[in-house]
Short mmCIF file of C-alpha atoms in Angstrom, two decimals:
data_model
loop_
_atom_site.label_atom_id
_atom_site.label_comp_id
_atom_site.label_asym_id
_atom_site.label_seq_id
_atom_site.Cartn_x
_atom_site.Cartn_y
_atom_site.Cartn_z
CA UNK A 40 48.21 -49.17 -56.72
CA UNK A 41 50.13 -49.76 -53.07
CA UNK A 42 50.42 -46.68 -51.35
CA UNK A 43 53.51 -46.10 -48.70
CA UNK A 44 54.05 -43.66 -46.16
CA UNK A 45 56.83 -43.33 -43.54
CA UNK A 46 57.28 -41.64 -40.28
CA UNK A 47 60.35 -41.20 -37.81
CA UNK A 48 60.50 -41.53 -33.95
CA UNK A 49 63.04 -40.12 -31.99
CA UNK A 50 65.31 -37.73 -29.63
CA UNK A 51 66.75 -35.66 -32.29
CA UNK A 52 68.49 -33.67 -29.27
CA UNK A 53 72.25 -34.51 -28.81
CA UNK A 54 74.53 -33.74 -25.84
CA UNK A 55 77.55 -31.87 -26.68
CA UNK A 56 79.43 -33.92 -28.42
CA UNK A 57 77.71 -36.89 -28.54
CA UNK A 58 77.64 -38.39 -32.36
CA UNK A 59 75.30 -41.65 -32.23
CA UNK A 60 71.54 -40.73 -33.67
CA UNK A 61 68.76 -43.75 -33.07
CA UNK A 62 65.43 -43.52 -35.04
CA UNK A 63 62.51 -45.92 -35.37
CA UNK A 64 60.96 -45.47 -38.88
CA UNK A 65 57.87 -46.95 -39.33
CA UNK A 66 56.79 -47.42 -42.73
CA UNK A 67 52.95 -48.37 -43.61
CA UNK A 68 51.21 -49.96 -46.69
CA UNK A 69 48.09 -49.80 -48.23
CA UNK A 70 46.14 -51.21 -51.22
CA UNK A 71 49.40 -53.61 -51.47
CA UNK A 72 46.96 -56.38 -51.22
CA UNK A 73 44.71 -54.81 -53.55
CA UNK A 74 47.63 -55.32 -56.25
CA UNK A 75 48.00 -59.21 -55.69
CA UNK A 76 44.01 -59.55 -56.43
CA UNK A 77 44.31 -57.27 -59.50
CA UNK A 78 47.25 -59.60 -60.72
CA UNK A 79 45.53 -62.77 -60.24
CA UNK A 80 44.14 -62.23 -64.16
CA UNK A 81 47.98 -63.36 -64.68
CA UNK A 82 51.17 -64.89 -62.88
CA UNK A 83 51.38 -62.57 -59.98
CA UNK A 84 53.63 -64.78 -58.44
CA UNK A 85 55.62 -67.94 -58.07
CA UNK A 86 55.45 -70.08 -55.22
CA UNK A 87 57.25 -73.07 -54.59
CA UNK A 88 56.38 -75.99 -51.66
CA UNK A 89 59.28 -77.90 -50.33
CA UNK A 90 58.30 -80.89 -48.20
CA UNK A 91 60.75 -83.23 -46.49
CA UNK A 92 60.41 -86.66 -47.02
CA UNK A 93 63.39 -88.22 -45.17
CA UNK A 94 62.79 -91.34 -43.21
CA UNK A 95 62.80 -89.61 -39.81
CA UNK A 96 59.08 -88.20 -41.32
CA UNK A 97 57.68 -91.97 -40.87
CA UNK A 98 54.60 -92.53 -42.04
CA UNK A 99 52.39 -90.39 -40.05
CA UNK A 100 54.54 -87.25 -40.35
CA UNK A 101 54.98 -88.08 -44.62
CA UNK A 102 50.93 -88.34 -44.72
CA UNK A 103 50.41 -84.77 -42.88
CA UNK A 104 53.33 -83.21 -45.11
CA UNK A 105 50.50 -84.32 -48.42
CA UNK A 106 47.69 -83.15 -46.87
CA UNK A 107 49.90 -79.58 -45.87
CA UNK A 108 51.09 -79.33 -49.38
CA UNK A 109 47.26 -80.18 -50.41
CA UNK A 110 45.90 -77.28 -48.31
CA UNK A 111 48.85 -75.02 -49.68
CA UNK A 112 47.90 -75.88 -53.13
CA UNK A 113 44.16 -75.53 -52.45
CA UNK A 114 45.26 -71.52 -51.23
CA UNK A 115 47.74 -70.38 -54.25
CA UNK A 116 45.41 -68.37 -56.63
CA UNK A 117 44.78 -69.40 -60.19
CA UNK A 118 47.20 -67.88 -62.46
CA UNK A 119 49.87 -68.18 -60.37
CA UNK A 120 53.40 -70.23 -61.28
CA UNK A 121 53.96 -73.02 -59.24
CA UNK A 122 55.91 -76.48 -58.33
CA UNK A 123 56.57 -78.90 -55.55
CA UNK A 124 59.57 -79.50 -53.90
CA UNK A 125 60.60 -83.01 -52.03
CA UNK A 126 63.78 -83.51 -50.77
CA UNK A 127 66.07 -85.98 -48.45
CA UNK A 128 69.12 -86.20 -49.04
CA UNK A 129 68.07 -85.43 -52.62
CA UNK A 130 65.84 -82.96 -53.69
CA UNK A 131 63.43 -83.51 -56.73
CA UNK A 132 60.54 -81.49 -58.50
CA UNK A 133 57.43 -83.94 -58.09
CA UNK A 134 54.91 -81.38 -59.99
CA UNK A 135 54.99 -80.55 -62.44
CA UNK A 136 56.46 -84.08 -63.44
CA UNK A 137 58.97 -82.95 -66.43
CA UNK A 138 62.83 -83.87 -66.88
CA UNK A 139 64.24 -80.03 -66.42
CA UNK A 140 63.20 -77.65 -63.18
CA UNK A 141 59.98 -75.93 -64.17
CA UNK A 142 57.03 -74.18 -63.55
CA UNK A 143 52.86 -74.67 -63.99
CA UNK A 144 50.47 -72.05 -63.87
CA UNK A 145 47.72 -72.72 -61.13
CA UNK A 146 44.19 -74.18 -62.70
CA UNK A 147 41.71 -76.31 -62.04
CA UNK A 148 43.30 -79.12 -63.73
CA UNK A 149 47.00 -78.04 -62.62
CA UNK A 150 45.73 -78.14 -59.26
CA UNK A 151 44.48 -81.37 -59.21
CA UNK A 152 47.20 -83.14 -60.60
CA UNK A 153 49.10 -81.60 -58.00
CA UNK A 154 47.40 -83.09 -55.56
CA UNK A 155 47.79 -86.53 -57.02
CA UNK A 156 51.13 -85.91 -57.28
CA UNK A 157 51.78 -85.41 -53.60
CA UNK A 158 50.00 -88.15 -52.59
CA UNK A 159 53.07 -90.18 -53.70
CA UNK A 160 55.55 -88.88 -51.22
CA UNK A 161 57.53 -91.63 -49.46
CA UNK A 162 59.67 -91.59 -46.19
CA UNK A 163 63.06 -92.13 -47.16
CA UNK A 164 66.59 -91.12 -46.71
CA UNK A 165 68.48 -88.44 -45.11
CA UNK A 166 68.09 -84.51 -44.75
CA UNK A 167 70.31 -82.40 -46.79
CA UNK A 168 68.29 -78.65 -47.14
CA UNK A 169 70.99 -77.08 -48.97
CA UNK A 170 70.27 -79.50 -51.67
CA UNK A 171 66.50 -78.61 -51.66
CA UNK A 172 67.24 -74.82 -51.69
CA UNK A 173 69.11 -75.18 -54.89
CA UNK A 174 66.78 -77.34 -56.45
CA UNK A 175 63.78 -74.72 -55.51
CA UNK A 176 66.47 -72.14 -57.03
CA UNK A 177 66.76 -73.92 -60.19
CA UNK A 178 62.98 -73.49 -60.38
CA UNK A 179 62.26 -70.21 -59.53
CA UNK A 180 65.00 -69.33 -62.26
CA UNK A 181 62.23 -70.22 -64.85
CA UNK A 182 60.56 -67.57 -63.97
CA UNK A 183 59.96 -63.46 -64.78
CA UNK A 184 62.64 -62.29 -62.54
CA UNK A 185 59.79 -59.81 -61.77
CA UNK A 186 57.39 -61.50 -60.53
CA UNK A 187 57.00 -62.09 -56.20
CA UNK A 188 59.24 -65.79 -55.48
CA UNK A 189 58.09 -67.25 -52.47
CA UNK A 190 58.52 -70.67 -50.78
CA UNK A 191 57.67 -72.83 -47.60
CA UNK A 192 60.42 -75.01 -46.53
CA UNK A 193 59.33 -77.75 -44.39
CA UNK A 194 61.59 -80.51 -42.36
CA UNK A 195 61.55 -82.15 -39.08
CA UNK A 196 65.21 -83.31 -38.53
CA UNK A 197 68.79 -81.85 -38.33
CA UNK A 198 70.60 -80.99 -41.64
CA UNK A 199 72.79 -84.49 -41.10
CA UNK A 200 73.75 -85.40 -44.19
CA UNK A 201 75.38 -82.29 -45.89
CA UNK A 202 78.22 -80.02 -44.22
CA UNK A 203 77.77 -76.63 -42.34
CA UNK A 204 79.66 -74.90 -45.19
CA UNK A 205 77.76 -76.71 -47.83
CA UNK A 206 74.66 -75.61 -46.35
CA UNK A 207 75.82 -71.94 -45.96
CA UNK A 208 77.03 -72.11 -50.30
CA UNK A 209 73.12 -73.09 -50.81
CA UNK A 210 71.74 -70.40 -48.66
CA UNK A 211 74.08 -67.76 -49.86
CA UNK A 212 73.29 -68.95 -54.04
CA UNK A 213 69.77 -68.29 -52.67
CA UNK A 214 69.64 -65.13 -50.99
CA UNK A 215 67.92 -62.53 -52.97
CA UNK A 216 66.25 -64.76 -55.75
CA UNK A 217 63.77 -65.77 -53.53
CA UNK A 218 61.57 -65.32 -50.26
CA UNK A 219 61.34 -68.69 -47.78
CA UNK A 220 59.18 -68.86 -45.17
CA UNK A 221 60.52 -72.44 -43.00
CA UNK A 222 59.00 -74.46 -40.47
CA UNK A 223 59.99 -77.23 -38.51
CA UNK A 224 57.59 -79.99 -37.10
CA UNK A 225 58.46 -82.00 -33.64
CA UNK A 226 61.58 -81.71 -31.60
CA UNK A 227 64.23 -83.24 -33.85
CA UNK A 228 65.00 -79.95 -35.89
CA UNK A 229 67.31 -77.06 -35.11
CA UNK A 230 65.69 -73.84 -34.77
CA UNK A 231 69.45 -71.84 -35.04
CA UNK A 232 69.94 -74.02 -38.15
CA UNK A 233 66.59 -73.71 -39.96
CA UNK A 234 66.54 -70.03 -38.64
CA UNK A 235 69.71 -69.42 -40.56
CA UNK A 236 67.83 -70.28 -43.67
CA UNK A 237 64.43 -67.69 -42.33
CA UNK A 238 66.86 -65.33 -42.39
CA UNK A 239 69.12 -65.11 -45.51
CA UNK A 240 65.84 -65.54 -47.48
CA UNK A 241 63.63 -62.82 -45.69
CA UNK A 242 61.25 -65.43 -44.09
CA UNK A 243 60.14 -66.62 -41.12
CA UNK A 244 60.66 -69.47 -38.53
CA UNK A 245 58.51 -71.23 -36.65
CA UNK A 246 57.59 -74.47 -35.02
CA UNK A 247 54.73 -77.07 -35.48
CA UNK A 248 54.01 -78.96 -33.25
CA UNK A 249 52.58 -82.53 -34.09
CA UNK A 250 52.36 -82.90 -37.68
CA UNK A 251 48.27 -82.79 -37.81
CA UNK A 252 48.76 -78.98 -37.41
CA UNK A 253 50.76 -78.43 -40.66
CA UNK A 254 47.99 -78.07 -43.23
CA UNK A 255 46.46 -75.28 -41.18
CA UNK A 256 49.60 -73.54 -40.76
CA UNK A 257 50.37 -74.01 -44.60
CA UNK A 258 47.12 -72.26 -45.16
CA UNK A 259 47.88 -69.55 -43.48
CA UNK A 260 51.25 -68.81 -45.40
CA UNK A 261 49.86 -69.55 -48.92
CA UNK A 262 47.22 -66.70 -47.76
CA UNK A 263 49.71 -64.11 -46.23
CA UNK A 264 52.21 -64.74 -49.30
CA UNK A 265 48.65 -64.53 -51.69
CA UNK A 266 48.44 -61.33 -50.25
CA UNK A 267 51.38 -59.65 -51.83
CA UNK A 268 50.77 -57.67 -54.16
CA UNK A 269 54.41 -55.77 -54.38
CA UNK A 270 57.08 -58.31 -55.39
CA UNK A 271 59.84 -56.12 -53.69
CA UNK A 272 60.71 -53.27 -52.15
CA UNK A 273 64.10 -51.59 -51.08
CA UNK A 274 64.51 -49.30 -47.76
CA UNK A 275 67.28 -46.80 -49.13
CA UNK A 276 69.20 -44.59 -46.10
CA UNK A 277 70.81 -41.99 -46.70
CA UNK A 278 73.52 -40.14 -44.78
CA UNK A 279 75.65 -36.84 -45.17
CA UNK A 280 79.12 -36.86 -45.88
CA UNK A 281 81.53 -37.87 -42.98
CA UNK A 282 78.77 -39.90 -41.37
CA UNK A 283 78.46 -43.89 -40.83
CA UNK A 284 75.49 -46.41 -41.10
CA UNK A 285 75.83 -48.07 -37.95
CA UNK A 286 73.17 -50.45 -38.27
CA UNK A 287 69.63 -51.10 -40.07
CA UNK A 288 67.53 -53.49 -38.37
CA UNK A 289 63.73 -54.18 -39.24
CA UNK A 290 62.34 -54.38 -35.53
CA UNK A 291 58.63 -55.23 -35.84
CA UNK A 292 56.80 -57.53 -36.94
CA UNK A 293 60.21 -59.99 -36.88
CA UNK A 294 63.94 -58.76 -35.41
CA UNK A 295 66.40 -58.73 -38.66
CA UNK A 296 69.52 -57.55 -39.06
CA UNK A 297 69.99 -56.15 -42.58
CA UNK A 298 73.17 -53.84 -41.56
CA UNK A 299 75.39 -56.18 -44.11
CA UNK A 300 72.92 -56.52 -46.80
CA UNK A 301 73.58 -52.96 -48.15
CA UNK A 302 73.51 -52.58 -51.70
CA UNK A 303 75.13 -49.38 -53.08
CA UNK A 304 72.85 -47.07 -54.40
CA UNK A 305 75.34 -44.19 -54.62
CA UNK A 306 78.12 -43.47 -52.23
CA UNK A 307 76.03 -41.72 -50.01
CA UNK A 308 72.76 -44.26 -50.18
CA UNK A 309 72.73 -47.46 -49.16
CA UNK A 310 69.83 -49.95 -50.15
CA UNK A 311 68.63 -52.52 -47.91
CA UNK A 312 65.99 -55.23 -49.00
CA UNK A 313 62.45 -56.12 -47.41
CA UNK A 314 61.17 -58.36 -49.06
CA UNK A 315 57.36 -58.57 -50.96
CA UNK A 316 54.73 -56.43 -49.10
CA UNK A 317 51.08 -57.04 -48.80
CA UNK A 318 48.97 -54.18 -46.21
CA UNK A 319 51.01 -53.67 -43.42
CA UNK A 320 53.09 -51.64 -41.50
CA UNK A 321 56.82 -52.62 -40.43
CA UNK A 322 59.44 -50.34 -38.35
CA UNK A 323 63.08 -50.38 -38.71
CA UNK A 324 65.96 -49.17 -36.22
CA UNK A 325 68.40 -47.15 -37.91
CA UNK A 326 71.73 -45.77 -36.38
CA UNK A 327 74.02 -43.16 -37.81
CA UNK A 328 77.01 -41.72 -36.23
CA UNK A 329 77.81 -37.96 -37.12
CA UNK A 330 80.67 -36.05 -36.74
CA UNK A 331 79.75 -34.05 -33.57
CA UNK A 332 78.60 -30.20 -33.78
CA UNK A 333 78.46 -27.31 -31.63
CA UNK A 334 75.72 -26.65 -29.42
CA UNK A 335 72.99 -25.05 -31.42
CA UNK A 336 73.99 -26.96 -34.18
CA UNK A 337 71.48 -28.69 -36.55
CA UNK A 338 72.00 -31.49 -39.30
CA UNK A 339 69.57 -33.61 -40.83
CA UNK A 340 71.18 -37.38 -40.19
CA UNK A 341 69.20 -39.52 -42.57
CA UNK A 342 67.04 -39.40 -45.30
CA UNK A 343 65.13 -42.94 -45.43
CA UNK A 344 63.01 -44.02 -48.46
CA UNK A 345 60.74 -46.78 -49.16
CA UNK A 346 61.63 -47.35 -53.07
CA UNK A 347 59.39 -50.06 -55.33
CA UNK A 348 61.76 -50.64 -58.34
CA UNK A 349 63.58 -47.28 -59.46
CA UNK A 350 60.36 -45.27 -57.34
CA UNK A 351 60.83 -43.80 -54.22
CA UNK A 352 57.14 -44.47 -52.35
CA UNK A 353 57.74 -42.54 -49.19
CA UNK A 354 60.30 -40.83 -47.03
CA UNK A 355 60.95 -39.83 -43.11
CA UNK A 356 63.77 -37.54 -42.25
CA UNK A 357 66.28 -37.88 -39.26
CA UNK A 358 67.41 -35.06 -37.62
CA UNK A 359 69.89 -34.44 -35.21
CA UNK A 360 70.37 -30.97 -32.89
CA UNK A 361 73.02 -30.26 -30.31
CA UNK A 362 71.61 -28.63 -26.90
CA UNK A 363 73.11 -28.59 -23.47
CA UNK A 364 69.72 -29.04 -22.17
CA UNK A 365 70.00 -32.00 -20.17
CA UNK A 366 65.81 -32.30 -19.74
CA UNK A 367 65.85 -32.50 -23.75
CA UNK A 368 69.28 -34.40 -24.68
CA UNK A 369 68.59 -37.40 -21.95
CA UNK A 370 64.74 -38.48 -22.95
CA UNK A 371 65.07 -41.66 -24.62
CA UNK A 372 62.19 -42.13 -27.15
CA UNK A 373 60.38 -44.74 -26.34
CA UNK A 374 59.88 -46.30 -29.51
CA UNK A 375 63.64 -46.40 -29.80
CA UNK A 376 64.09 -47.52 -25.85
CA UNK A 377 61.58 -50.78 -26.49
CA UNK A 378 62.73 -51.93 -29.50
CA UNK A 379 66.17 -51.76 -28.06
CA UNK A 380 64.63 -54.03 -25.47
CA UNK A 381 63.28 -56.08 -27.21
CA UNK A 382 66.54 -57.02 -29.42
CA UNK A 383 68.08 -57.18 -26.04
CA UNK A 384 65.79 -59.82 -24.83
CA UNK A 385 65.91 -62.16 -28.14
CA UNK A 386 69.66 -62.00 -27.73
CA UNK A 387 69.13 -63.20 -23.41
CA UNK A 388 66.67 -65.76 -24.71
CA UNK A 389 68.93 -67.14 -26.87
CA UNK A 390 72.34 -66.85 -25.69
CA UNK A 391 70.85 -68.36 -22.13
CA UNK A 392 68.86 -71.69 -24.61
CA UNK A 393 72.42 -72.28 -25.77
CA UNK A 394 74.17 -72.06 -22.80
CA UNK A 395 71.63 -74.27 -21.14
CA UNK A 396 72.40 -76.97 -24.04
CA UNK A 397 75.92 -76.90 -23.59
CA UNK A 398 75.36 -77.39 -19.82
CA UNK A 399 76.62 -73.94 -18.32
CA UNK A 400 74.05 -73.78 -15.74
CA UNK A 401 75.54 -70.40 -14.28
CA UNK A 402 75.42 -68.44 -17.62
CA UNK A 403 72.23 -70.05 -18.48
CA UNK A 404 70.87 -68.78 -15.35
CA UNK A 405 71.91 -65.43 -15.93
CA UNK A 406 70.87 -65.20 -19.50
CA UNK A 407 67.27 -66.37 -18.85
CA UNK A 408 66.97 -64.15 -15.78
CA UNK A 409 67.82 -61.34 -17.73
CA UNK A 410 65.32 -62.23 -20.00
CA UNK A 411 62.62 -62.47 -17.79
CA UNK A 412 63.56 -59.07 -16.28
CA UNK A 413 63.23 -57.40 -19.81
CA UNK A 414 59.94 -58.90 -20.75
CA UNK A 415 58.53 -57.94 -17.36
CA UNK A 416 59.81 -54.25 -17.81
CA UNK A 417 58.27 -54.21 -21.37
CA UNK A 418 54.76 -56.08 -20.32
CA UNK A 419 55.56 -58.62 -22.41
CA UNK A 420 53.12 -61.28 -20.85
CA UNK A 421 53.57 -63.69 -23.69
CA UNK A 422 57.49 -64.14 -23.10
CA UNK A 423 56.99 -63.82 -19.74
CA UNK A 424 54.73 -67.03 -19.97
CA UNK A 425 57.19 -69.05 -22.30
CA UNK A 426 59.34 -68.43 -20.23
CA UNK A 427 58.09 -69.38 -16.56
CA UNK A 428 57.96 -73.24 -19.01
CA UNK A 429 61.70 -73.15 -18.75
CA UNK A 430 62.55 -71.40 -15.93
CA UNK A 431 60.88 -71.31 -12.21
CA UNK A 432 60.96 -67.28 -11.31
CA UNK A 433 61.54 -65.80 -7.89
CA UNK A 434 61.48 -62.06 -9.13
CA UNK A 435 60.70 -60.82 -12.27
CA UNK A 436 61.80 -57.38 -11.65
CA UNK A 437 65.18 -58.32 -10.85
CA UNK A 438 65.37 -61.02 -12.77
CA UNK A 439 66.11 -63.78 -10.08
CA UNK A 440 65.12 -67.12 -11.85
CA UNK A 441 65.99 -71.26 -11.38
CA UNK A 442 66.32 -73.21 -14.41
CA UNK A 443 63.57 -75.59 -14.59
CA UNK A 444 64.48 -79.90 -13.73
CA UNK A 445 62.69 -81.04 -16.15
CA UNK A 446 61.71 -79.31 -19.54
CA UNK A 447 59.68 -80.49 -22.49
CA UNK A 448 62.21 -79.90 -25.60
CA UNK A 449 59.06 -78.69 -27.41
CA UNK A 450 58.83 -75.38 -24.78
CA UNK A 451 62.21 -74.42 -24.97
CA UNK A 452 61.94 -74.36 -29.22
CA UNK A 453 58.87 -72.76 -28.65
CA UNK A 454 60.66 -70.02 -26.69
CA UNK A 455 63.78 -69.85 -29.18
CA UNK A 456 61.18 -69.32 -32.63
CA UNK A 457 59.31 -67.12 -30.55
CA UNK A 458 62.19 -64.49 -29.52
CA UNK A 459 62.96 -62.80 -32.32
CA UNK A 460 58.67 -62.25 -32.92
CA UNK A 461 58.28 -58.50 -31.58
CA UNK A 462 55.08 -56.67 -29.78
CA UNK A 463 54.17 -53.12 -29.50
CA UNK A 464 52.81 -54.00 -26.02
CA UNK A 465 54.18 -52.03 -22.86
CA UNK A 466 53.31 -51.32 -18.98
#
């Protein structure tokens, strides 16, 4: 059985009338993973593989998308539901081969005809990925509504041949039936596009390379997803009367902003969704704004729970006192003070990518500098080195940079997927 347990980090002094409480709550699970290998005596989960196969794949990029789907399938435990997903500017269910959307439960035969069955894809067509989100829906509909959804979205172009707001009706008949982890292999994709997707559907983004590195990377998702043992699980906050959610953000392992996901739990309880969980620990930023007290003053701010289902697994408390100490009201927790960083910096990174595209050197300039300035301040080596591809830098502490001549496309999507990926790492 997955065990939870939750812990708060903050100030909890205020200034005289200040209002605006920030707490990082970090919430940890164990034997989470335990319950996926216990549930592989039955359909512990579904997962679904969805594989472009537009022309701009060719034929080297359509033969690495069989053997990724190949390695998934080789990965997804036996027991578990399962079907693959091609799409162009279509979207069809090539196994299990059947007229309606449906399922198969992994075997040894299952699994082989799979494979044969992926061996067929052919480069053709255009790229429409609302289209393969509602096909992958119509599967996943087949199934237990209890049982873990997951999916890998694959495509290496643009979304060309569908509109922006047709795109955003697929995502948004999507969001909360099922988990999608996306990728994007080469330099023809749109990370703010395909990250749109990540998002709504509680996944990640990130880029391949050259095709010849997507089986490995399948791999590794088939195992993390495996690795679930809790379908879902709800982060609940709680505030007093008179007070305000200001925001709810997961900040580690990936920056999300769930603020206008809330579900009403009861008027004072807002629920927020995570996701599946495997053994692993995750922190969330939560802000609440109270109406301000007298010095000497106390009030607990938020009560936030970890609930599985109708359960509450774990809880941290967030408290809020009034002083006119200034040595205790001004100390900025530093849990609070890097994550606040670090949302900071994803924003710099890619506000200044954007600007860059649209050719506002000046902003651009500015944006990436900033950026630098932030990940030196944090230690953040790895972002410092992304970004030193795009930019050449004069001083990293004040954040004097000059936009690279000549940048490889790949870098600078390396740099966007890579900026909303958080650390724990300071100087």
């Amino acid at each position: 059985m997955a065990d939870f347990v939750a812990e708060a980090f903050q100030n909890e002094f205020l200034a005289d009338g200040a209002t605006d409480v920030h707490a990082i709550v970090r919430i940890a699970a164990s034997g989470a993973s335990g319950a996926a290998a216990a549930d592989a005596r039955g359909p512990g989960g579904v997962e679904v593989i969805i594989v472009d196969t537009s022309g701009s794949m060719g034929e080297r990029g359509i033969q690495q998308g069989a053997l990724a789907a190949t390695a998934a399938l080789q990965e997804i435990t036996d027991g578990t539901l399962f079907a693959v997903v091609a799409g162009n500017h279509l979207a069809w269910q090539v196994y299990p081969t059947q007229p309606v959307p449906g399922l198969a439960r992994m075997d040894a035969m299952t699994r082989q005809a799979a494979r044969q069955a992926v061996r067929g894809f052919r480069a053709d067509g255009g790229t429409a990925m609302g289209q393969w989100l509602l096909a992958a829906r119509q599967v996943f509909e087949t199934a237990p509504p209890e049982l873990r959804r997951h999916a890998i979205l694959l495509t290496d172009g643009a979304n060309e041949h569908e509109t922006p707001d047709q795109l955003t009706w697929a995502i948004n008949s999507c969001t909360g039936v099922f988990q999608a982890d996306c990728r994007g292999v080469g330099d023809r994709w749109q990370v703010e596009e395909v990250r749109r997707i990540a998002s709504a559907l509680l996944g990640t983004v990130d880029l391949i390379p050259r095709p010849e590195e997507m089986a490995a990377e399948f791999k590794a998702l088939i195992q993390t997803s495996m690795a679930r043992g809790v379908a879902n699980a709800e982060l609940r906050v709680w505030v007093p009367q008179g007070a305000q959610v200001l925001f709810v953000k997961q900040v580690s392992p990936n920056l999300e902003d769930l603020t206008t996901r809330r579900r009403e739990v009861n008027p004072l309880t807002g629920g927020y969704p995570t996701g599946a969980w495997s053994d692993e620990d995750r922190d969330y930023h939560v802000a609440v704004r109270l109406p301000a007290k007298s010095v000497g003053q106390e009030q607990l701010a938020a009560r936030v729970q970890l609930a599985v289902g109708d359960e509450v697994k774990a809880q941290a408390l967030v408290k809020a006192k009034w002083s006119n100490d200034d040595a205790l009201t001004a100390r900025i927790n530093p849990q609070v003070a890097q994550y606040t960083g670090q949302a900071e910096l994803a924003a710099a990174i890619q506000d200044g990518l954007a600007a860059k595209a649209a050719g506002h050197e000046d902003e651009a300039t500015a944006k990436l500098g900033r950026a630098v300035q932030l990940a030196n301040e944090a230690g953040n080596d790895e972002m410092t080195s992304r970004l030193r591809k795009v930019v050449d830098i004069d001083n990293a502490e004040t954040g004097t940079v000059r936009l690279k001549k000549q940048v490889e496309k790949l870098d600078e999507m390396a740099l966007d997927t890579a900026s909303t990926k958080t650390t724990r790492v300071r100087k």
